[in-house]
Amino acid sequence: MCPAGRPRAAATLAEGTRTGKEGSRVARSRKVTVSTDAAGHTAGWAETDLAPAVAPAPDRTAAAFFDVDNTMMQGASIYWFARGLASRNYFTTTDLARFAWQQLRFRLLAREHAGDMSVAKEAALAFVEGWRVDDVERLAEEIFDEMMAPRIWAGTHQLAQRHLDSGQRVWLVSAAPVEIGRVIATRLGLTGAIGTVAEVVDGAYTGRLVGELMHGPAKAEAVTQLAAVEGLDLARCAAYSDSANDLPLLSAVGRAVAVNPDGTLLRQARQHGWEVRDFRTGRRAVKIAVPSTAAAGLVVGAVTAGLALQRRRRAG
């Protein structure tokens, strides 16, 4: 059974060109499937090129969806990506420290209103402009190995592996750029990633988004669209997250699991009888580099400023 509201179209976005028919794939350097539903919601996802050494009998109608930040890894993937760029002198540690403070302030004050979302989106647009996809993916691979891999929650990774072992597909769902999500999924041996999609022309980012930031309700919309394209029954699917921001996603599937939950999600999980898994240590678990959506956009802005400065230095 497929969910209602089947997407009007799903096409592979390869270097800025939409091609193919619903559910198609093309063998190009950038493989991002973009889907738009009847309500005009646009979502994008990218598969990895991995195949298990010994493939179990496939379970075609069930899958698992994992949030990334503080669910699959400690902290925010975009933050660690920024740290990696800073270590390569793409921007300064002062820029990074300023972002870290802004991130904490936004989370404590819960300032994710429309104005802040606008700031986040504008920052996201600026981040990618002029950069080549292969350069971003190469940097993401290096930075994952250096800074993200040690911060993967082993317990969450094992949960994902159980789904793979049962023949189900496993997707990451993140507000980070889909190329970064795809790198993380590849390194973890997962099926693919749903993420924020940026337009690409001639192998380089134009600075324009395709659709919206992958956050909150957008995650549920994207999962629903992917399910329609891939023939998944959401009632047989599972979703894992640490944040109450992902309640729409958790509510869209048949099995919701709160992983390292914040206080609001923990209360909701208890109310709904959802499973809770906590892999943090200490009497009071401290979250590392937890982003709000606006703050995630702000780190992108900090990265952008650094990248622009670095390009000017190199040009000079």
Short mmCIF file of C-alpha atoms in Angstrom, two decimals, residues 74 107-108 153 260-264 266-267 278-288 290:
data_model
loop_
_atom_site.label_atom_id
_atom_site.label_comp_id
_atom_site.label_asym_id
_atom_site.label_seq_id
_atom_site.Cartn_x
_atom_site.Cartn_y
_atom_site.Cartn_z
CA GLN A 74 26.85 13.39 18.44
CA ARG A 107 18.39 26.83 20.90
CA LEU A 108 17.99 28.26 24.39
CA TRP A 153 26.50 6.56 18.08
CA ASN A 260 18.62 10.43 22.81
CA PRO A 261 15.39 12.47 23.07
CA ASP A 262 15.03 16.07 24.15
CA GLY A 263 12.57 16.74 26.97
CA THR A 264 9.60 17.50 24.74
CA LEU A 266 10.55 12.23 25.65
CA ARG A 267 7.18 13.40 27.01
CA ASP A 278 19.27 6.66 24.96
CA PHE A 279 22.94 6.10 24.19
CA ARG A 280 24.23 9.13 26.07
CA THR A 281 26.14 8.79 29.31
CA GLY A 282 25.98 10.70 32.59
CA ARG A 283 23.12 11.60 34.91
CA ARG A 284 22.18 14.49 32.67
CA ALA A 285 23.09 13.85 29.05
CA VAL A 286 24.66 16.89 27.43
CA LYS A 287 24.04 17.42 23.74
CA ILE A 288 27.03 18.46 21.70
CA VAL A 290 22.86 20.76 18.78
#
